[in-house]
Short mmCIF file of C-alpha atoms in Angstrom, two decimals:
data_model
loop_
_atom_site.label_atom_id
_atom_site.label_comp_id
_atom_site.label_asym_id
_atom_site.label_seq_id
_atom_site.Cartn_x
_atom_site.Cartn_y
_atom_site.Cartn_z
CA MET A 1 -3.14 -35.40 6.69
CA GLY A 2 -0.63 -37.68 8.69
CA LEU A 3 2.28 -35.41 8.38
CA LEU A 4 0.56 -32.66 10.72
CA SER A 5 -1.00 -33.31 14.18
CA LYS A 6 -4.18 -31.58 14.89
CA LYS A 7 -2.60 -28.76 16.44
CA ASP A 8 -0.62 -27.97 13.44
CA GLN A 9 -3.42 -28.06 11.04
CA LYS A 10 -5.47 -25.79 13.09
CA LEU A 11 -2.70 -23.13 12.23
CA ILE A 12 -2.75 -23.31 8.89
CA PHE A 13 -6.24 -23.76 8.63
CA ASP A 14 -7.70 -21.13 10.87
CA PRO A 15 -6.25 -18.29 9.24
CA LEU A 16 -8.23 -19.09 6.09
CA ALA A 17 -11.34 -18.06 7.48
CA ASP A 18 -12.26 -17.62 11.15
CA ASP A 19 -9.02 -16.09 12.11
CA ASN A 20 -8.30 -14.28 8.65
CA PRO A 21 -5.55 -11.59 8.89
CA ILE A 22 -7.52 -9.06 7.14
CA THR A 23 -11.13 -9.62 7.72
CA ILE A 24 -10.70 -10.74 11.44
CA GLN A 25 -7.60 -9.44 12.81
CA VAL A 26 -7.30 -6.07 10.52
CA LEU A 27 -3.93 -6.72 9.64
CA GLY A 28 -2.10 -5.98 6.30
CA ILE A 29 -4.95 -3.93 4.74
CA CYS A 30 -2.45 -1.25 3.04
CA SER A 31 -1.16 -3.48 0.46
CA ALA A 32 -3.91 -5.46 0.21
CA LEU A 33 -6.19 -2.87 -1.66
CA ALA A 34 -4.00 -0.95 -3.51
CA ILE A 35 -2.74 -3.62 -5.92
CA THR A 36 -5.71 -5.70 -6.46
CA ALA A 37 -7.29 -4.40 -9.63
CA GLN A 38 -5.85 -7.10 -11.59
CA LEU A 39 -5.81 -11.08 -10.54
CA LYS A 40 -2.12 -11.16 -11.54
CA ALA A 41 -1.01 -8.68 -9.33
CA SER A 42 -2.79 -10.09 -6.52
CA ILE A 43 -1.55 -13.65 -7.08
CA VAL A 44 2.22 -12.39 -7.40
CA MET A 45 1.77 -10.17 -4.01
CA ALA A 46 0.05 -13.24 -2.38
CA ILE A 47 3.28 -15.15 -3.32
CA SER A 48 5.56 -12.74 -2.33
CA VAL A 49 4.09 -12.17 1.13
CA LEU A 50 3.71 -16.13 1.43
CA PHE A 51 7.87 -16.12 0.94
CA VAL A 52 8.55 -13.34 3.26
CA LEU A 53 6.36 -14.45 6.11
CA GLY A 54 7.26 -18.02 5.94
CA ILE A 55 11.22 -17.57 5.97
CA GLY A 56 10.65 -14.79 8.31
CA ASN A 57 8.79 -16.46 11.20
CA VAL A 58 11.50 -19.28 11.02
CA VAL A 59 14.70 -16.74 11.29
CA ILE A 60 12.72 -14.58 13.89
CA SER A 61 11.81 -17.94 15.85
CA LEU A 62 15.52 -19.20 15.47
CA MET A 63 16.87 -16.10 16.82
CA ARG A 64 14.20 -15.69 19.38
CA ASN A 65 16.55 -16.45 22.52
CA ILE A 66 18.99 -14.34 21.70
CA ILE A 67 17.65 -10.92 20.42
CA PRO A 68 17.24 -8.27 23.28
CA SER A 69 13.85 -7.06 23.76
CA LYS A 70 14.44 -3.96 23.72
CA ILE A 71 15.91 -3.61 20.01
CA ARG A 72 13.56 -6.49 18.58
CA ILE A 73 11.47 -4.00 16.10
CA ILE A 74 14.55 -3.08 14.62
CA VAL A 75 15.79 -6.48 14.31
CA GLN A 76 12.71 -7.64 12.56
CA LEU A 77 12.53 -4.70 10.37
CA VAL A 78 15.94 -5.99 9.16
CA VAL A 79 14.95 -9.50 8.67
CA VAL A 80 12.00 -8.39 6.89
CA ALA A 81 13.74 -5.55 4.78
CA THR A 82 16.15 -7.99 3.83
CA LEU A 83 13.78 -10.84 2.87
CA VAL A 84 11.78 -8.01 0.86
CA ILE A 85 14.86 -6.69 -0.86
CA ILE A 86 15.33 -10.41 -2.30
CA VAL A 87 11.70 -10.36 -3.60
CA ASP A 88 12.47 -7.11 -5.07
CA GLN A 89 15.38 -7.99 -7.20
CA VAL A 90 13.85 -11.49 -8.22
CA LEU A 91 10.62 -9.50 -9.48
CA LYS A 92 12.71 -7.03 -11.17
CA ALA A 93 14.97 -9.51 -12.93
CA TYR A 94 12.19 -11.95 -14.13
CA ALA A 95 9.01 -9.96 -14.24
CA TYR A 96 9.93 -6.54 -14.99
CA THR A 97 6.59 -4.94 -16.29
CA LEU A 98 4.71 -6.51 -13.29
CA SER A 99 7.27 -5.17 -10.38
CA LYS A 100 6.63 -1.59 -12.33
CA GLU A 101 3.22 -2.53 -11.67
CA LEU A 102 3.47 -2.78 -8.15
CA SER A 103 5.87 0.06 -7.70
CA VAL A 104 6.13 1.19 -4.15
CA PHE A 105 3.93 -1.68 -2.88
CA VAL A 106 6.56 -4.18 -2.71
CA GLY A 107 8.75 -2.37 -0.67
CA LEU A 108 5.83 -1.60 1.51
CA ILE A 109 5.86 -5.52 2.23
CA ILE A 110 8.12 -4.62 5.46
CA THR A 111 5.72 -2.32 6.76
CA ASN A 112 2.81 -5.00 6.08
CA CYS A 113 1.24 -5.20 9.56
CA ILE A 114 0.63 -8.89 9.30
CA ILE A 115 4.63 -9.51 9.17
CA MET A 116 5.74 -7.58 12.25
CA GLY A 117 2.06 -8.73 13.82
CA ARG A 118 2.93 -12.65 13.37
CA PHE A 119 6.52 -12.07 14.47
CA GLU A 120 5.30 -10.44 17.78
CA ALA A 121 2.35 -12.71 18.32
CA PHE A 122 3.94 -15.96 17.57
CA ALA A 123 7.28 -16.49 16.43
CA LEU A 124 8.76 -14.67 19.36
CA GLY A 125 7.15 -17.45 21.54
CA ASN A 126 7.15 -20.72 19.42
CA GLY A 127 9.87 -22.84 17.75
CA PRO A 128 10.51 -22.66 14.48
CA TRP A 129 8.49 -25.67 12.79
CA ARG A 130 5.28 -24.30 14.37
CA SER A 131 6.00 -20.65 13.58
CA PHE A 132 6.35 -21.50 9.71
CA LEU A 133 3.53 -23.54 9.61
CA ASP A 134 1.89 -20.18 11.22
CA GLY A 135 3.10 -18.04 8.89
CA ILE A 136 2.41 -19.81 5.82
CA GLY A 137 -1.42 -20.04 7.21
CA ASN A 138 -1.57 -16.55 7.78
CA ALA A 139 0.11 -15.73 4.38
CA LEU A 140 -2.39 -18.02 2.80
CA GLY A 141 -5.15 -16.47 4.61
CA TYR A 142 -3.67 -13.13 3.31
CA GLY A 143 -4.07 -13.99 -0.30
CA VAL A 144 -7.26 -15.77 -0.21
CA ILE A 145 -8.62 -12.37 0.27
CA LEU A 146 -6.21 -10.60 -2.15
CA ILE A 147 -7.19 -13.17 -4.86
CA ILE A 148 -11.29 -12.69 -4.16
CA VAL A 149 -10.73 -9.22 -4.70
CA GLY A 150 -8.48 -9.43 -7.77
CA PHE A 151 -10.74 -11.80 -9.15
CA PHE A 152 -14.06 -9.76 -8.92
CA ARG A 153 -12.37 -6.54 -9.63
CA GLU A 154 -10.59 -7.95 -12.66
CA LEU A 155 -13.57 -9.66 -13.86
CA LEU A 156 -16.17 -7.17 -13.13
CA GLY A 157 -13.73 -4.24 -14.14
CA SER A 158 -12.41 -5.00 -17.54
CA GLY A 159 -13.99 -8.27 -18.33
CA THR A 160 -10.44 -10.24 -18.49
CA LEU A 161 -8.82 -12.78 -16.03
CA LEU A 162 -5.30 -13.00 -16.13
CA GLY A 163 -5.64 -11.21 -19.14
CA PHE A 164 -7.56 -13.83 -20.94
CA LYS A 165 -11.07 -11.83 -22.14
CA VAL A 166 -13.41 -14.50 -20.49
CA LEU A 167 -16.67 -12.41 -21.09
CA GLY A 168 -16.08 -11.96 -24.80
CA ASP A 169 -14.79 -9.08 -26.80
CA PRO A 170 -16.18 -5.92 -26.01
CA ILE A 171 -14.94 -4.56 -29.10
CA GLU A 172 -16.12 -6.95 -31.81
CA LYS A 173 -19.37 -7.35 -29.46
CA THR A 174 -19.04 -11.36 -28.81
CA GLY A 175 -19.85 -13.14 -25.82
CA LEU A 176 -21.72 -11.19 -22.86
CA TYR A 177 -21.26 -8.00 -24.95
CA SER A 178 -24.09 -9.03 -27.82
CA ILE A 179 -26.39 -8.81 -25.29
CA GLY A 180 -25.62 -5.49 -24.07
CA TYR A 181 -23.46 -6.18 -21.07
CA GLU A 182 -20.92 -3.08 -20.30
CA ASN A 183 -17.64 -3.34 -18.21
CA ASN A 184 -17.79 -1.23 -15.00
CA GLY A 185 -14.93 0.63 -15.18
CA PHE A 186 -15.55 1.76 -11.38
CA MET A 187 -14.41 -1.26 -10.35
CA LEU A 188 -10.87 -0.47 -11.50
CA LEU A 189 -10.68 2.56 -9.09
CA SER A 190 -9.18 2.35 -5.98
CA PRO A 191 -12.19 3.27 -3.31
CA MET A 192 -14.07 0.10 -5.11
CA ALA A 193 -11.57 -2.43 -3.45
CA LEU A 194 -12.39 -0.97 -0.22
CA ILE A 195 -15.97 -1.51 -0.84
CA VAL A 196 -15.31 -5.16 -2.16
CA VAL A 197 -13.69 -6.11 0.95
CA GLY A 198 -16.50 -4.36 3.37
CA LEU A 199 -18.81 -7.00 1.47
CA ILE A 200 -16.62 -9.96 1.70
CA ILE A 201 -16.27 -9.16 5.76
CA TRP A 202 -20.24 -8.83 5.68
CA VAL A 203 -20.47 -12.38 3.55
CA GLN A 204 -18.43 -13.79 6.04
CA ARG A 205 -20.03 -12.36 9.23
CA SER A 206 -23.59 -13.38 8.40
CA ARG A 207 -22.54 -16.95 7.73
CA ASN A 208 -20.49 -17.18 11.21
CA LYS A 209 -22.36 -15.14 13.67
CA ALA A 210 -19.95 -15.35 16.27
CA LEU A 211 -17.28 -13.09 14.72
CA ILE A 212 -19.99 -10.08 14.76
CA GLU A 213 -18.63 -7.16 16.76
CA GLU A 214 -20.49 -5.49 19.37
CA ASN A 215 -19.76 -2.18 17.86
CA MET B 1 6.64 29.28 -4.98
CA LEU B 2 4.22 27.83 -7.26
CA GLU B 3 5.41 24.11 -7.12
CA HIS B 4 5.32 24.16 -3.77
CA VAL B 5 1.85 25.15 -3.46
CA GLU B 6 0.69 22.69 -6.04
CA LEU B 7 2.55 19.78 -4.12
CA PHE B 8 1.16 20.65 -1.12
CA PHE B 9 -2.43 20.65 -2.06
CA LYS B 10 -2.01 17.66 -4.68
CA SER B 11 -0.58 15.35 -1.46
CA ILE B 12 -3.25 16.60 0.89
CA PHE B 13 -6.53 16.04 -1.32
CA ILE B 14 -5.62 14.11 -4.92
CA ASP B 15 -2.62 11.79 -3.63
CA ASN B 16 -4.10 11.40 -0.16
CA MET B 17 -2.65 8.52 1.23
CA VAL B 18 -5.36 6.87 2.44
CA PHE B 19 -7.81 7.34 -0.01
CA ALA B 20 -5.90 7.49 -2.90
CA THR B 21 -3.00 4.69 -2.18
CA PHE B 22 -4.31 3.19 1.13
CA LEU B 23 -1.09 3.80 3.21
CA GLY B 24 -1.26 3.36 6.89
CA MET B 25 -4.63 1.76 6.70
CA CYS B 26 -3.84 -0.52 9.77
CA SER B 27 -3.59 2.08 12.22
CA TYR B 28 -5.93 4.35 10.56
CA LEU B 29 -8.78 1.32 11.02
CA ALA B 30 -7.34 0.31 14.64
CA VAL B 31 -6.94 3.65 16.32
CA SER B 32 -10.07 5.53 14.63
CA LYS B 33 -12.62 4.67 17.25
CA LYS B 34 -12.32 8.03 19.29
CA VAL B 35 -11.69 11.43 18.13
CA SER B 36 -9.03 12.47 20.92
CA THR B 37 -6.84 9.31 19.92
CA ALA B 38 -7.14 9.97 16.22
CA VAL B 39 -5.90 13.55 16.86
CA GLY B 40 -2.92 12.26 18.85
CA LEU B 41 -2.03 9.53 16.02
CA GLY B 42 -2.46 12.03 13.53
CA ALA B 43 -0.24 14.46 14.90
CA ALA B 44 2.72 11.98 15.49
CA VAL B 45 2.21 11.23 11.75
CA ILE B 46 2.55 14.29 10.61
CA PHE B 47 5.67 14.94 12.81
CA VAL B 48 7.48 11.77 11.62
CA LEU B 49 7.13 12.47 8.17
CA ALA B 50 7.88 16.02 8.36
CA VAL B 51 11.42 14.60 10.01
CA THR B 52 11.87 11.25 7.70
CA VAL B 53 11.15 12.29 4.28
CA PRO B 54 13.77 14.99 3.88
CA LEU B 55 15.96 12.76 5.56
CA ASN B 56 15.51 9.83 3.39
CA TRP B 57 15.83 12.27 0.60
CA TYR B 58 19.39 13.23 1.63
CA LEU B 59 20.04 9.64 1.87
CA ASP B 60 18.93 8.73 -1.67
CA GLN B 61 20.60 11.91 -3.36
CA TYR B 62 23.72 11.37 -1.89
CA ILE B 63 23.99 7.43 -1.28
CA LEU B 64 21.69 5.59 -3.17
CA ARG B 65 21.08 6.82 -6.33
CA ASP B 66 22.85 5.78 -9.62
CA GLY B 67 26.40 7.45 -9.55
CA ALA B 68 25.23 9.57 -6.35
CA LEU B 69 28.58 8.42 -4.36
CA GLY B 70 30.76 9.97 -7.15
CA THR B 71 29.44 13.58 -6.63
CA TRP B 72 31.12 13.68 -3.56
CA LEU B 73 33.50 10.76 -3.29
CA GLY B 74 35.41 11.34 -6.37
CA PRO B 75 34.88 10.21 -10.14
CA GLU B 76 36.09 6.34 -9.08
CA TYR B 77 32.71 5.76 -7.32
CA ALA B 78 30.63 6.94 -9.94
CA ASP B 79 29.47 3.41 -11.07
CA TYR B 80 27.79 2.61 -7.86
CA ASP B 81 24.43 2.01 -7.87
CA LEU B 82 22.94 1.18 -4.51
CA SER B 83 19.33 1.63 -5.18
CA PHE B 84 18.59 -1.64 -3.86
CA LEU B 85 19.30 -0.68 -0.39
CA SER B 86 16.70 1.89 -0.35
CA PHE B 87 14.29 -0.20 1.60
CA ILE B 88 16.56 -1.52 4.06
CA LEU B 89 18.30 2.29 4.61
CA PHE B 90 14.76 4.19 4.73
CA ILE B 91 13.39 1.61 7.30
CA ALA B 92 16.50 2.10 9.27
CA THR B 93 16.34 5.59 9.57
CA ILE B 94 12.51 5.61 10.18
CA ALA B 95 13.16 3.35 12.92
CA THR B 96 15.98 5.18 14.45
CA MET B 97 14.19 8.79 13.97
CA VAL B 98 11.59 7.85 15.90
CA GLN B 99 13.20 6.21 18.86
CA LEU B 100 15.06 9.50 18.44
CA VAL B 101 11.81 11.34 18.57
CA GLU B 102 10.71 9.40 21.30
CA ILE B 103 13.29 10.27 23.43
CA VAL B 104 13.50 14.13 22.76
CA VAL B 105 9.72 14.77 23.11
CA GLU B 106 9.85 12.76 26.45
CA LYS B 107 12.67 14.79 27.88
CA PHE B 108 11.59 18.56 26.55
CA SER B 109 7.97 18.17 26.55
CA PRO B 110 6.51 15.66 28.93
CA SER B 111 2.97 16.97 28.08
CA LEU B 112 3.33 16.43 24.53
CA TYR B 113 4.99 12.87 25.32
CA ASN B 114 2.08 11.87 27.43
CA SER B 115 -0.41 12.53 24.45
CA LEU B 116 2.01 11.23 21.64
CA GLY B 117 3.97 8.81 23.62
CA ILE B 118 2.14 5.24 22.91
CA PHE B 119 1.48 5.78 19.40
CA LEU B 120 5.31 6.79 18.46
CA PRO B 121 6.29 2.90 18.35
CA LEU B 122 3.09 2.06 16.48
CA ILE B 123 4.61 4.51 13.75
CA ALA B 124 7.72 3.03 12.95
CA VAL B 125 5.60 0.14 11.05
CA ASN B 126 3.28 2.26 9.71
CA CYS B 127 2.93 1.72 6.34
CA ALA B 128 2.39 6.01 5.47
CA ILE B 129 5.87 6.51 7.25
CA LEU B 130 7.69 4.19 4.68
CA GLY B 131 5.20 4.74 1.58
CA GLY B 132 5.86 8.51 2.24
CA SER B 133 9.58 7.78 1.70
CA LEU B 134 9.04 5.39 -1.03
CA PHE B 135 6.72 8.04 -3.34
CA MET B 136 9.17 10.78 -2.80
CA GLN B 137 11.55 8.43 -4.10
CA SER B 138 9.74 6.94 -6.96
CA ARG B 139 7.96 10.49 -7.77
CA ASP B 140 11.46 11.81 -8.37
CA ILE B 141 11.11 14.93 -5.95
CA GLN B 142 13.28 17.74 -6.77
CA SER B 143 14.84 19.48 -3.80
CA ALA B 144 15.18 19.06 -0.12
CA GLY B 145 12.49 21.83 0.53
CA LEU B 146 9.83 20.23 -1.75
CA ALA B 147 10.69 16.78 0.14
CA LEU B 148 9.89 18.45 3.51
CA ASN B 149 6.70 19.90 1.96
CA TYR B 150 5.61 16.71 0.81
CA GLY B 151 6.29 15.05 3.96
CA ILE B 152 4.29 17.83 5.79
CA SER B 153 1.34 17.54 3.57
CA SER B 154 0.89 13.82 2.78
CA GLY B 155 0.99 14.19 7.01
CA ILE B 156 -2.18 16.62 6.65
CA GLY B 157 -3.81 14.31 4.49
CA TRP B 158 -3.32 11.38 6.71
CA PHE B 159 -4.63 13.52 9.48
CA LEU B 160 -7.62 14.69 7.83
CA ALA B 161 -8.88 11.15 6.93
CA ILE B 162 -8.34 9.70 10.60
CA LEU B 163 -10.05 12.52 11.72
CA ALA B 164 -13.05 12.39 9.54
CA ILE B 165 -13.39 8.53 10.01
CA ALA B 166 -13.03 8.84 13.66
CA ALA B 167 -16.05 11.49 13.47
CA ILE B 168 -18.06 9.42 11.52
CA ARG B 169 -17.39 6.20 13.84
CA GLU B 170 -18.41 8.48 16.87
CA LYS B 171 -21.54 9.15 15.32
CA ILE B 172 -22.38 6.00 13.82
CA ARG B 173 -22.28 4.22 17.16
CA TYR B 174 -26.28 5.37 17.41
CA SER B 175 -27.31 4.14 14.04
CA ASN B 176 -28.79 0.90 12.93
CA VAL B 177 -26.18 -1.04 11.17
CA PRO B 178 -26.75 -4.59 10.04
CA ALA B 179 -25.18 -6.60 12.48
CA PRO B 180 -22.77 -8.38 10.56
CA LEU B 181 -21.25 -5.21 8.98
CA ARG B 182 -20.70 -3.51 12.40
CA GLY B 183 -17.42 -2.36 13.43
CA LEU B 184 -14.85 -3.53 10.53
CA GLY B 185 -17.34 -3.53 7.58
CA ILE B 186 -19.08 -0.64 7.82
CA THR B 187 -15.58 1.17 8.28
CA PHE B 188 -14.43 -0.25 5.09
CA ILE B 189 -17.75 0.94 3.21
CA ILE B 190 -17.51 4.29 4.45
CA THR B 191 -14.13 4.58 3.63
CA GLY B 192 -14.74 3.68 0.05
CA LEU B 193 -17.46 6.49 -0.17
CA MET B 194 -15.21 8.91 1.25
CA ALA B 195 -12.42 7.98 -1.33
CA ILE B 196 -15.01 8.13 -4.12
CA GLY B 197 -16.00 11.54 -2.82
CA PHE B 198 -11.88 12.64 -2.51
CA MET B 199 -11.95 11.66 -6.23
CA SER B 200 -13.75 14.77 -7.00
CA PHE B 201 -10.32 16.79 -6.34
CA GLY B 202 -8.48 14.67 -9.17
CA GLY B 203 -9.63 17.47 -11.59
CA MET B 204 -8.45 20.15 -9.45
CA LEU B 205 -4.88 20.78 -10.90
CA THR B 206 -5.00 19.11 -14.50
CA GLY B 207 -8.34 21.28 -15.29
CA GLY B 208 -7.70 24.13 -17.22
CA ASP B 209 -4.22 24.93 -18.56
CA GLU B 210 -2.72 21.46 -19.61
CA GLU B 211 -5.38 20.83 -21.62
CA GLU B 212 -5.31 24.04 -23.35
CA GLU B 213 -1.53 23.85 -23.86
CA THR B 214 -1.10 20.27 -24.85
CA THR B 215 -4.50 19.37 -26.81
CA PRO B 216 -3.97 21.76 -29.84
CA VAL B 217 -0.55 20.67 -30.43
CA SER B 218 -1.32 16.95 -30.27
CA GLU B 219 -4.45 17.08 -32.15
CA VAL B 220 -3.25 18.97 -35.07
CA THR B 221 0.22 17.07 -36.22
CA PRO B 222 -1.49 13.65 -36.29
CA ILE B 223 -4.48 14.95 -38.61
CA GLU B 224 -1.87 16.05 -40.98
CA GLU B 225 -0.26 13.15 -40.77
CA ILE B 226 -3.21 10.92 -41.11
CA THR B 227 -4.15 12.78 -44.17
CA LYS B 228 -0.57 12.44 -45.60
CA GLU B 229 -0.77 8.83 -44.90
CA ALA B 230 -4.22 8.33 -46.02
CA SER B 231 -3.47 9.90 -49.50
CA GLU B 232 -0.37 7.83 -49.74
CA GLU B 233 -2.11 4.69 -49.18
CA LEU B 234 -4.92 5.64 -51.34
CA VAL B 235 -2.04 6.37 -54.20
CA LEU B 236 -0.84 2.97 -52.98
CA THR B 237 -3.79 0.71 -53.58
CA THR B 238 -4.98 2.57 -56.71
CA ASN B 239 -1.53 1.88 -58.04
CA GLU B 240 -1.82 -1.68 -57.06
CA LYS B 241 -5.29 -2.12 -58.40
CA GLU B 242 -3.99 -0.80 -61.82
#
């Protein structure tokens, strides 16, 4: 990694685990949970957030000295909304069924707390390159959790990954189903997303005791 | 009248913003440590939703929809479909309304401002508010009255959820939770369990009437068709064999 200095590497890799936006900073949970019943939707959502946060951080960072602090929230919202409209139109053009599945949750990237949170906490006080790295890092941290949750929910809920029947065919009783395995349809329902994230937090915090909260 | 009652209960219990669609989770988790602050934020959310959802309904109806401009600007504008602008217009309305509400409340009711004041800026970026407007658009709500009803009732649903979790979190402080789960982890799992509980409301509206109306019709026709098709197939196959 000769390209990035030690400090810059920290910007990218910290949010992946010890400073994860979802499990530690508690940002951006709204959209993280609703669309994770399938791995494909989670991946698309992760990429959309990566795009919006990466570009948005750079734009805000470039404008940071000319935005009057009183109206900065509206300026930030306009920047995010513009980027999200681009994402939405691209999805509608190239992946129409998926964009119908994500429905309002593409629009809700605008109010995804990760984006506003990183604008406020980082992009308003740092240069464009560092802000870009911070945006990418946080979006990746968000994406990792999304993909883990999506992986388990799709695998256990419908026995598929990205639509491929990895556990065998439930109707013809091949693979795991031949020995009596059943899909747990409960994993596809929304409450399980919360519980899966809760379990991820449990695993993460029991591996790293420093993250445990007082109460 | 009946549709108002139906929408009211549906948005509070069945399509509860927190438990069914996970909207406004960020502030739901961050501001639910004490019941008193939770009540303040919940009230502010009801208020802002009640203002912004009807406003955005008018915007959607008269500006954004396919052909909406044509209804009042003249037929030459009927071809415009501005729905791609809805995100940016909705969020602009919300941000301005929140600012306006803050100013008005500060002027006329300082005591309410002191209790709501700190939460109002938070609300502009609360997913529940934008989500309310976007769901209003995608669920195709028919009239401004229904939109107002939808805003208030989904706000009440959110209020109930944050009130419940805040009360539970105040109590759970005295329980022996496994160390890594303390704080955020257990809150997630409790919310999941509450969401499972709320799923039982799902049968409330779709229970009796709909099944009675739809099932006989949908059952009878296919059977006739199937028997017809089957007999035709039988005839065909027997013919082929011969």
